[in-house]
Coordinates of C-alpha atoms in Angstrom, one line a residue:
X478 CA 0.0 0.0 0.0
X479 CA 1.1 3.5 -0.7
X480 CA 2.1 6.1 2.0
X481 CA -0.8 9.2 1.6
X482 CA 0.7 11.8 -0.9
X483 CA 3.1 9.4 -2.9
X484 CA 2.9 8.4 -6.2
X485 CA 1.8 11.4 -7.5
X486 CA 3.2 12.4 -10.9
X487 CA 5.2 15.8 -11.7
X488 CA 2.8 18.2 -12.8
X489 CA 0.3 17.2 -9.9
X490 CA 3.3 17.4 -7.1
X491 CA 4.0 20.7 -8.6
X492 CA 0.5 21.8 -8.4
X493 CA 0.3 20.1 -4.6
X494 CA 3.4 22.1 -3.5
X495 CA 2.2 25.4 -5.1
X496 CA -1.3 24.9 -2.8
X497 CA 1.0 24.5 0.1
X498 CA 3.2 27.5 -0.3
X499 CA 0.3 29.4 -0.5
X500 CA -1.7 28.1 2.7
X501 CA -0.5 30.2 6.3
X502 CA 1.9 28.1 8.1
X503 CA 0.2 27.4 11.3
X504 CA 2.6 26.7 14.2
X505 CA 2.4 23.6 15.9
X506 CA 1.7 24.3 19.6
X507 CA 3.3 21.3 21.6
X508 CA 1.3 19.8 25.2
X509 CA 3.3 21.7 27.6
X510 CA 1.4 19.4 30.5
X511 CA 3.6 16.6 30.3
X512 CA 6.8 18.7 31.4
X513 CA 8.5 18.6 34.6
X514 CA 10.6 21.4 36.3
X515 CA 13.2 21.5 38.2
X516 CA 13.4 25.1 39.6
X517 CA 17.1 25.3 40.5
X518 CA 16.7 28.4 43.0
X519 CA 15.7 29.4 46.1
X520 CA 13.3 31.7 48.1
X521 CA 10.4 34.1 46.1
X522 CA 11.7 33.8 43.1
X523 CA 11.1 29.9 43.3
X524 CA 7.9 30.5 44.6
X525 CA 6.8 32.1 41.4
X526 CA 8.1 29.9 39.3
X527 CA 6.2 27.0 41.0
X528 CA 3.1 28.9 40.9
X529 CA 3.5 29.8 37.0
X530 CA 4.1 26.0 36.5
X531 CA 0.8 25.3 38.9
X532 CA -1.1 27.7 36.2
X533 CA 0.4 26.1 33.3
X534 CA -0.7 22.3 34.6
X535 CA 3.4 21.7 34.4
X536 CA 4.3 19.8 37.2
X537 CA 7.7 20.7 39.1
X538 CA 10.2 19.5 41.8
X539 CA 12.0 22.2 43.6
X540 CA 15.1 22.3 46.2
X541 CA 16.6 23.6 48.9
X542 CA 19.7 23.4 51.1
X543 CA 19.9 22.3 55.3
X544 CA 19.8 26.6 55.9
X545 CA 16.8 26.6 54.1
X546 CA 14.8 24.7 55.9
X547 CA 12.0 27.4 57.4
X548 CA 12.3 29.1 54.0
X549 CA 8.7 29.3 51.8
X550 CA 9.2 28.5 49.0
X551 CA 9.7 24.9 50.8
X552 CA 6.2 24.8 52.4
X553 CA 4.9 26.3 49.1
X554 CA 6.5 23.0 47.3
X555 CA 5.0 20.7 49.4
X556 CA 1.7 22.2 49.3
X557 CA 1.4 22.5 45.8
X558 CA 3.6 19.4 44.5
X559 CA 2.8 15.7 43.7
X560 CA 5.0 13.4 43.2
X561 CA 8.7 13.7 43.7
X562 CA 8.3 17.5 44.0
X563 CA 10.7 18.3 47.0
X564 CA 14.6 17.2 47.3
X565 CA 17.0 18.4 49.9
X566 CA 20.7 19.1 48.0
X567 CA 24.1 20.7 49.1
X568 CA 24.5 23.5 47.5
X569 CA 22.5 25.5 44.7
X570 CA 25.4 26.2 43.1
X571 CA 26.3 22.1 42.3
X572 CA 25.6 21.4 38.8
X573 CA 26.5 17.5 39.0
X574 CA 23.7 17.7 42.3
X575 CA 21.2 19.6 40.4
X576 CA 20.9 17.2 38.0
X577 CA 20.6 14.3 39.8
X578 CA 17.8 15.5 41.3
X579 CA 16.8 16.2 37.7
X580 CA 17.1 12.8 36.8
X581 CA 15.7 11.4 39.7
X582 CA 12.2 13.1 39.5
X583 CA 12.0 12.4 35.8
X584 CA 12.5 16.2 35.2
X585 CA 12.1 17.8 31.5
X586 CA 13.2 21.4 32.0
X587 CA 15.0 23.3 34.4
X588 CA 14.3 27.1 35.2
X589 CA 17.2 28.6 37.1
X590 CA 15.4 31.7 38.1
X591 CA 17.9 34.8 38.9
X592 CA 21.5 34.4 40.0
X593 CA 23.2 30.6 40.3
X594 CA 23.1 29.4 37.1
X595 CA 20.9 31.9 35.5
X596 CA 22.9 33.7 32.9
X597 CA 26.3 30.4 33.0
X598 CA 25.9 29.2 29.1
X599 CA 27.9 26.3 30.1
X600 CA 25.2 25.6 32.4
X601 CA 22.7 26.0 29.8
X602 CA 24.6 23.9 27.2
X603 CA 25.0 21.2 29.6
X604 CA 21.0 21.1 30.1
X605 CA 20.5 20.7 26.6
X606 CA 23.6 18.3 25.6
X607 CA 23.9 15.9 28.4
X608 CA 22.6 12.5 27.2
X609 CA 19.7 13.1 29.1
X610 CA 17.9 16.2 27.2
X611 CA 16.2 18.6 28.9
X612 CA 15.0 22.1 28.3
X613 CA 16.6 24.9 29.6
X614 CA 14.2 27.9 30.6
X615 CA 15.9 30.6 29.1
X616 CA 17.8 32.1 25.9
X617 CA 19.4 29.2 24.3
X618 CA 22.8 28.9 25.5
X619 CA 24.4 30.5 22.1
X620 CA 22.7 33.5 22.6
X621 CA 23.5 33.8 26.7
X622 CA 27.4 33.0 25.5
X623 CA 27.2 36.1 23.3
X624 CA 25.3 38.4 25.0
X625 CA 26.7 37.9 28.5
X626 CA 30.2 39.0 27.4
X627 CA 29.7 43.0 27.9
X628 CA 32.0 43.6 25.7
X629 CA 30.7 41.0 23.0
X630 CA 27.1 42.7 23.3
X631 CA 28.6 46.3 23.0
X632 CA 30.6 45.6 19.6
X633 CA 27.3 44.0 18.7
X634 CA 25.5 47.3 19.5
X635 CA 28.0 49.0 17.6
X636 CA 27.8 47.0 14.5
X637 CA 23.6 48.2 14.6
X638 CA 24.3 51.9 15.6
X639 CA 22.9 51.4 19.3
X640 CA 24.8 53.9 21.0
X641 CA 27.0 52.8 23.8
X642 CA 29.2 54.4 26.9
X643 CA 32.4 55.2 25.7
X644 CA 35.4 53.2 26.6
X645 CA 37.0 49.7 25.6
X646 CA 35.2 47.5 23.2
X647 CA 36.6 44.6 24.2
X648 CA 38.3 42.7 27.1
X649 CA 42.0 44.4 28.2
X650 CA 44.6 42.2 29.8
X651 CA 47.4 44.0 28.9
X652 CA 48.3 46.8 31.7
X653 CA 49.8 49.3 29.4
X654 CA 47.0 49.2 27.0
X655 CA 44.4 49.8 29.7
X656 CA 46.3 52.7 30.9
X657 CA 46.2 54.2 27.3
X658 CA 42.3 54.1 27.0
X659 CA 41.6 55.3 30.7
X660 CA 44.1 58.4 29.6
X661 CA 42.4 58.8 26.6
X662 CA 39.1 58.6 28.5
X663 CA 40.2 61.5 30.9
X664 CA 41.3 63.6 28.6
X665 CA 38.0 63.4 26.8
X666 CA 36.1 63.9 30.4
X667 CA 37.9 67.2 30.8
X668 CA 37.6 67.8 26.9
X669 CA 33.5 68.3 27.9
X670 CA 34.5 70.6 31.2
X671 CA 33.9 67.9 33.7
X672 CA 35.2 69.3 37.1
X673 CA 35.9 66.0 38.1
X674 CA 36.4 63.3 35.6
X675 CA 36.7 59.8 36.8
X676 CA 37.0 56.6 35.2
X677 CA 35.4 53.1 35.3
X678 CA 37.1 50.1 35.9
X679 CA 34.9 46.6 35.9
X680 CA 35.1 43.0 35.3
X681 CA 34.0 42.1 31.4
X682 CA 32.5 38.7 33.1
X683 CA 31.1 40.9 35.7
X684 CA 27.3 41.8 36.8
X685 CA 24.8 42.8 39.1
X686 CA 27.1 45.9 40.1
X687 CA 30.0 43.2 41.0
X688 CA 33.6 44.1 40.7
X689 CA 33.7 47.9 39.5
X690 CA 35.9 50.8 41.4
X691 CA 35.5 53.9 39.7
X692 CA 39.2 55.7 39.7
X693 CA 39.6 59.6 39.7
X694 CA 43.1 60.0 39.9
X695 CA 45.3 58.3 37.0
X696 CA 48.4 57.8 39.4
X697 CA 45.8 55.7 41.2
X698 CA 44.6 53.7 38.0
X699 CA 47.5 51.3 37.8
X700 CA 46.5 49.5 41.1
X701 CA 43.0 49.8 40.5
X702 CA 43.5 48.1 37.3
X703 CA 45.2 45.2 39.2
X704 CA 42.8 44.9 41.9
X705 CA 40.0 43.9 39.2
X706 CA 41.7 41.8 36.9
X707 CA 43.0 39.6 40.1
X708 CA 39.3 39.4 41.5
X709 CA 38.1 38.7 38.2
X710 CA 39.9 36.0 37.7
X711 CA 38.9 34.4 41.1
X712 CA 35.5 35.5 40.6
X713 CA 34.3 34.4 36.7
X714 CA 37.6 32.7 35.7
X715 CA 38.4 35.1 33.1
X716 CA 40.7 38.1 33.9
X717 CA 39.3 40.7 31.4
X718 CA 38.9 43.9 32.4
X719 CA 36.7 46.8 30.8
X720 CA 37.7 51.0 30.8
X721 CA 35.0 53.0 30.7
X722 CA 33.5 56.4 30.8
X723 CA 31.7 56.9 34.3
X724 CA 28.5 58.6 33.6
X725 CA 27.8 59.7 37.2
X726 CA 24.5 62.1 36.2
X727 CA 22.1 59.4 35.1
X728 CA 19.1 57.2 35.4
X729 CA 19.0 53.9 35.0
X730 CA 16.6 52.4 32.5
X731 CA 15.3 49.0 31.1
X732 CA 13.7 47.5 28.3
X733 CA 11.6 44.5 29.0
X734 CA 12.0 41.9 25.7
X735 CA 9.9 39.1 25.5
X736 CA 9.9 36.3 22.9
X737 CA 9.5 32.7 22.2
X738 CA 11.8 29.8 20.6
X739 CA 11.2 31.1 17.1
X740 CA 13.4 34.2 17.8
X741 CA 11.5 36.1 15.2
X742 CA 9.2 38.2 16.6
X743 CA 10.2 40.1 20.0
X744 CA 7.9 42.2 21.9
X745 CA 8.8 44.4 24.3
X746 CA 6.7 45.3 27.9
X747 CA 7.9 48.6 28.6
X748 CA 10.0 50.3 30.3
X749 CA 11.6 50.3 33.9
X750 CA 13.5 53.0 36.1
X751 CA 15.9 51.6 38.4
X752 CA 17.6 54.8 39.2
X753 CA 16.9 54.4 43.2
X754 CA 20.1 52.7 44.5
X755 CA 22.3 51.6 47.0
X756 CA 25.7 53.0 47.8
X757 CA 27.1 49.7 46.0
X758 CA 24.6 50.0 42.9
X759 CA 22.3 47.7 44.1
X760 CA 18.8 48.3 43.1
X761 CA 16.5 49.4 45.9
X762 CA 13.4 51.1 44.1
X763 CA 12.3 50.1 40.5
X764 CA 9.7 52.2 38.5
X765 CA 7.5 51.0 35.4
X766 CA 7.0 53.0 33.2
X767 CA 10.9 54.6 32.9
X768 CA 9.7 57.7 33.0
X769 CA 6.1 60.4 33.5
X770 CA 6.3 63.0 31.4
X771 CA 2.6 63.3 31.5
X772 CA 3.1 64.2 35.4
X773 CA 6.5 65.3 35.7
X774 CA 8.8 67.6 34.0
X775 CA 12.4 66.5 32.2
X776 CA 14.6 68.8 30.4
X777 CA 14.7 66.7 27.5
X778 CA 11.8 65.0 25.1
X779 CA 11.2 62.2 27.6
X780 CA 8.7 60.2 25.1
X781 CA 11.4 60.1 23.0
X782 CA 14.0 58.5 25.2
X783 CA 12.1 55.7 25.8
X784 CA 10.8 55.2 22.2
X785 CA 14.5 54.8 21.5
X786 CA 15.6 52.5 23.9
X787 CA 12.9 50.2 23.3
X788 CA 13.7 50.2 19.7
X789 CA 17.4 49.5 19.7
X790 CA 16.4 46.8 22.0
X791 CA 14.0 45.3 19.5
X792 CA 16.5 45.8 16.8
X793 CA 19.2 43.8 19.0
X794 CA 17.3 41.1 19.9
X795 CA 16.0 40.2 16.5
X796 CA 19.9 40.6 15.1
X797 CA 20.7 37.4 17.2
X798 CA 17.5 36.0 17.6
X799 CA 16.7 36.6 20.9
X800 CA 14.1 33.4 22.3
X801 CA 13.0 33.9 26.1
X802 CA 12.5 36.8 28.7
X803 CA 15.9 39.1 28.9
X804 CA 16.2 43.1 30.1
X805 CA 18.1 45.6 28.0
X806 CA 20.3 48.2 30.4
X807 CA 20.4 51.6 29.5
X808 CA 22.2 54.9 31.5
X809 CA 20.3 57.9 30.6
X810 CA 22.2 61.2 30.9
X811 CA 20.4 64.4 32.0
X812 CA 20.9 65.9 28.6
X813 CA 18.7 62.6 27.7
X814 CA 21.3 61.1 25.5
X815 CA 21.0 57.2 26.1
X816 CA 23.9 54.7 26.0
X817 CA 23.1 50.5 26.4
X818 CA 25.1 49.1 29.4
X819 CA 24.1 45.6 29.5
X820 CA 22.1 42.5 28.5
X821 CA 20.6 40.1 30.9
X822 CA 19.5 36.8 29.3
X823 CA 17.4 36.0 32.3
X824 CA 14.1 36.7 34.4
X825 CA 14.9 39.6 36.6
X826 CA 13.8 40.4 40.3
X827 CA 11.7 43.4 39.0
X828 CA 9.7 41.7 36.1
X829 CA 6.7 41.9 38.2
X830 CA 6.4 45.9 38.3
X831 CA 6.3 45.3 34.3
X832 CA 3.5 42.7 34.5
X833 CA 1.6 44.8 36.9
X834 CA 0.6 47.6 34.3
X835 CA 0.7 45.4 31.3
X836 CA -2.6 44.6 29.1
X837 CA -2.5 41.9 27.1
X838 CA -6.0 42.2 24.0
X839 CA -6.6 44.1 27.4
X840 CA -6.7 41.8 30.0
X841 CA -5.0 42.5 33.6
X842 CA -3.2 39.8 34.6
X843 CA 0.1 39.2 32.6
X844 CA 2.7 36.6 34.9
X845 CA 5.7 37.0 33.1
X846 CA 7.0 34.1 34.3
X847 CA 4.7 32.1 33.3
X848 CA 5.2 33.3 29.9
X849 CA 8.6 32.3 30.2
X850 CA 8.1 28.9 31.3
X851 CA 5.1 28.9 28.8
X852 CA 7.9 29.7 25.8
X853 CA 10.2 28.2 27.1
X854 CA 8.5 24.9 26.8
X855 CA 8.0 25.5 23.1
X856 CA 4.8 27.8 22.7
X857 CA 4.4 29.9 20.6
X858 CA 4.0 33.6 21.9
X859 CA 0.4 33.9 21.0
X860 CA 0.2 37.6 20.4
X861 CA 1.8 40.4 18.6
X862 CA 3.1 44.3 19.9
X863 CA -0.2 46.1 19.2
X864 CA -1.7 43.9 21.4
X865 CA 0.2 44.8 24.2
X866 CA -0.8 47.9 26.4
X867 CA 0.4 49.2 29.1
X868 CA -1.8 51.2 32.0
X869 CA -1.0 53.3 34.8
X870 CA 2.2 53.3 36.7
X871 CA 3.8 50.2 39.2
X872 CA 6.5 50.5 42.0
X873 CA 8.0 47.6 43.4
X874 CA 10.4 48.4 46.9
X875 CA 13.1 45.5 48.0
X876 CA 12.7 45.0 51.3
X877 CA 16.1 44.1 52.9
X878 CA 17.9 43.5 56.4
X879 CA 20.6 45.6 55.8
X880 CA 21.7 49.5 57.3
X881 CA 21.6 52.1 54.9
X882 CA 23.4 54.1 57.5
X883 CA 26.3 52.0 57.6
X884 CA 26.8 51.9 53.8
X885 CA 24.1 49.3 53.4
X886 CA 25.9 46.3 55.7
X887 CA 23.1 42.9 55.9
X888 CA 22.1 42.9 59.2
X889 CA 21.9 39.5 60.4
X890 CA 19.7 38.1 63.3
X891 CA 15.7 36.5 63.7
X892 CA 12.9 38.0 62.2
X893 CA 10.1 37.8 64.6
X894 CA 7.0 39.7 62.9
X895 CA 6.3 40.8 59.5
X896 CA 2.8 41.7 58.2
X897 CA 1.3 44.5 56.4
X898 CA -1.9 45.8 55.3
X899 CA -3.8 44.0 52.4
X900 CA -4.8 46.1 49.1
X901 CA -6.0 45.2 46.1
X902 CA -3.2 47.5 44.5
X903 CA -0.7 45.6 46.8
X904 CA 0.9 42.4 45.9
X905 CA 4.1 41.3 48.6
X906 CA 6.2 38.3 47.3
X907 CA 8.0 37.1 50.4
X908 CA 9.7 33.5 51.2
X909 CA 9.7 34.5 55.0
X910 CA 7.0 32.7 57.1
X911 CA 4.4 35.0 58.7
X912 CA 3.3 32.9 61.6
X913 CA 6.3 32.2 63.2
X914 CA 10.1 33.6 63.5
X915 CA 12.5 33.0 60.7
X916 CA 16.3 33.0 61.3
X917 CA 17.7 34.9 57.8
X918 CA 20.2 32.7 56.6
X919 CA 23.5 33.9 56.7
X920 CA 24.3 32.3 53.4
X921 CA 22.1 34.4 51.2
X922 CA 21.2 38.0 50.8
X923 CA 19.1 39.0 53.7
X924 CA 16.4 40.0 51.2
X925 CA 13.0 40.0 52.8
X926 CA 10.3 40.6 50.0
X927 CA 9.2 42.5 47.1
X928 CA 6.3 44.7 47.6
X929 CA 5.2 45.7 44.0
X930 CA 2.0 48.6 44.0
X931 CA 0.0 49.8 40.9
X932 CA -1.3 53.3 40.4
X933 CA -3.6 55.0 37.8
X934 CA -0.4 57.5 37.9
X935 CA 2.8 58.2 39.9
X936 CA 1.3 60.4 42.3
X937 CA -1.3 57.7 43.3
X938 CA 1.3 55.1 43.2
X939 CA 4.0 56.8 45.7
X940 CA 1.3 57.4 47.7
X941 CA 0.3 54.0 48.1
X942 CA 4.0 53.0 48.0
X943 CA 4.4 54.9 51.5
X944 CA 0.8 53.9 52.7
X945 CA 2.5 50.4 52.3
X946 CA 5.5 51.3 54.0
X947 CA 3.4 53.0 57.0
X948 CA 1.4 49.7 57.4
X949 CA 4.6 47.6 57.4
X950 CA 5.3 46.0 60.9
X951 CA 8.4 44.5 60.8
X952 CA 10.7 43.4 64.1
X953 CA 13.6 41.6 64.6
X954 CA 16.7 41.0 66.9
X955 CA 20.2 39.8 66.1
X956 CA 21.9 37.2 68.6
X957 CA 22.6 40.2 70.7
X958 CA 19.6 41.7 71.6
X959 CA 19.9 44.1 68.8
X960 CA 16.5 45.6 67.0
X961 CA 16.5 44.9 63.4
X962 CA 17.9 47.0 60.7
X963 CA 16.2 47.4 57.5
X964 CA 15.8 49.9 54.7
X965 CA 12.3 51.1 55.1
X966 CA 13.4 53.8 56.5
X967 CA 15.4 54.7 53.1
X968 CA 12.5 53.5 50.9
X969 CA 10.1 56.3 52.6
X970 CA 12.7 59.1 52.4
X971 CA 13.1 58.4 48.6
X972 CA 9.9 57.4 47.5
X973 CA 9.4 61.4 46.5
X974 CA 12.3 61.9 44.3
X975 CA 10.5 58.7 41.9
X976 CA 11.4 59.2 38.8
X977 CA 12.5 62.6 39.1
X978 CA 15.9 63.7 37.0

């Protein structure tokens, strides 16, 4: 018997193929349900990827480590998991551990969250080239290899005419050649009448504000230079250093890209401001949209920034075919001239202030991870730009142990209560249990939770960012008797300058 469709002769296989090049290719959308997750992280961020997979009818087996123990996001696994859902490991950061568990629940995928293994292509090629298969929630690992090399992304940005800070294109490792660019970098500083010019020294391999020093003396640069190629070299393995111009007078943008395994067809979900910040460049406060220049006044054409950054984002991530969730950095001088900083081909901590104003054929609701998980798993998208929307304004504060006083030192010690006022604005994202004490692990950040608000504008939501902060009761002691430190105090006193240049 003859397969269907063979045997046909030439001038009917011609016709045949003629009707199919002319029917709309209609993408397969594969059963995400019989996937298994391992989420290889810890604390709220594993809590949200469990409840996405929940949503999605993916099942999931999560982990966590002896200090863990009291944490959430365990109690959350157990509550909502079946099966092998729940495994007790080492370390978070043990690959060879990690997937053992993998193989030992029968996992499909793994979704590394933030941090750990997040943004390690080798991690991600491993996932996918072991002899064992499985999906890795994320850019592919090509695409997390090119773009997580700063200096590979800015020569790429360069290439597109994306404009980025000025400075080295590429790793240095030779010391006399990196003292040539930061004097040519100088002498362009006090070229444009800076008082004080300074320059930036930072690890290529580097992130997450991570092994920078800004120098503003040249006799001082040599050192400096020496200090950050040694702890880059004990920190990522790769002793490349980066010069660069230190834009001091800025704001710190995002661009939130969005797209699935095709790589064809990003969308973007706004923009961010991150511009509130610790003494270390650690994000405190973030902002969505980047900026209000319905409300508040900038001296330059504020639409018009962020129409730009979104579109040499766009244009970036279909150049390499960009296929998951990943943020664009920008620095945004007062004069409003923008310059990329970064890629990061992962989830970040602040995609829910996104998701909180985004419409999608306009419905509330948007979880974007879920959609990452969703993608990630194979589906497609599902929806195109212009039916994206964003509406009012959303403010998301880190809660964290730490003394803003005291150049942000963790503070370290039991937490003993923590609750807050519901709202149907407010949505908290916490791994700390609210009915009985929690020792922060000294192993971790002492972050406490996210508290992301919505407005109809910025006024309505910093005013429901510090009715938030007023309802907040949070107490603590360290092994000494000590009250708890946190930064709510330093959330209140900058919630007014949000968004302001």
């Amino acid at each position: 018997m003859r397969e269907k469709g063979f045997g046909l002769n030439k001038t009917q296989d011609q016709k045949k193929k003629k009707l199919e090049s002319a029917q709309p290719v209609v993408q397969e959308v594969p059963d995400i349900s019989a996937h298994r997750v391992l989420v290889a992280n810890r604390g709220e961020i594993a809590m949200r990827i469990m409840r996405a997979c929940k949503k999605l009818g993916v099942g999931f087996t999560a982990i966590y480590t002896p200090e863990d123990e009291a944490s959430g996001h365990v109690a959350l696994a157990r509550s909502l998991g079946e099966g092998k859902n729940i495994f007790r490991v080492s370390s978070y950061h043990d690959a060879n551990e990690l997937m053992s568990v993998a193989d030992e629940a029968g996992c499909t995928a793994v979704h590394p969250g933030y941090g750990f293994f997040a943004e390690d292509f080798r991690f991600a090629r491993r996932v996918k080239k072991r002899d064992r298969s499985m999906i890795f929630i994320g850019p592919s690992w090509k695409i997390i290899r090119e773009l997580g090399d700063k200096i590979n992304t800015k020569r790429l940005a360069r290439s597109l005419g994306v404009p980025t800070v000025p400075g080295s294109d590429r790793p240095i490792y030779d010391e006399m050649e990196a003292e040539h660019i930061a004097k040519s970098v100088f002498e362009f500083q006090e070229g444009q009448g800076i008082e004080r010019p300074l320059v930036l020294v930072k690890a290529s391999a580097g992130g997450g504000g991570m092994g920078i020093e800004e120098v503003y003396d040249p006799d001082q640069f040599r050192s400096v230079y020496r200090r950050i190629r040694n702890y880059a070299l004990r920190q990522f393995k790769d002793e490349g250093v980066l010069i660069e111009q230190r834009i001091t007078d800025f704001n710190h943008l995002e661009v939130q890209i969005v797209s699935d395994r095709s790589g064809l067809n990003p969308v973007h979900f706004g923009t961010r401001n991150c511009s509130i910040q610790s003494t270390g460049l650690q994000k405190r406060i973030e902002v969505a949209p980047g900026f209000a220049p319905e409300t508040l006044e900038y001296t330059f054409d504020a639409n018009r920034v962020l129409t730009n950054i979104v579109e040499y984002s766009l244009t970036m991530a279909k150049k390499v075919g960009y296929d998951n969730v990943g943020t664009w950095e920008w620095i945004v001088t007062r004069k409003g001239e923008p310059f990329l900083m970064e890629v990061n081909t992962r989830i970040q901590v602040e995609n829910g202030v996104s998701a909180c104003i985004a419409r999608v054929r306009g419905h509330e609701g948007v979880d974007l991870v879920a959609e990452q998980v969703r993608i990630g798993l194979g589906e497609p998208l599902g929806y195109t730009q212009a039916e994206i929307a964003t509406e009012g304004v959303g403010l998301e504060y880190r809660l964290i142990a730490e003394d803003p006083d005291n150049n942000f030192t963790p503070w370290v010690g039991r937490i003993e209560h923590f609750s807050w006022k519901a709202e149907p604005w407010l949505n908290v994202l916490t791994q700390i249990p609210l009915d009985k004490p929690y020792e922060i692990p000294t192993e971790f950040d002492p972050n406490l939770a996210l508290a992301i608000i919505w407005g109809k504008d910025i006024d309505e939501a910093k005013a429901r960012g510090l009715s938030f902060l007023d309802s907040l009761q949070l107490d603590g002691v360290n092994g000494s008797g000590e009250p708890l430190k946190s930064n709510v105090g330093f959330l209140k006193s900058n919630t007014p300058r949000i968004l302001k240049f």
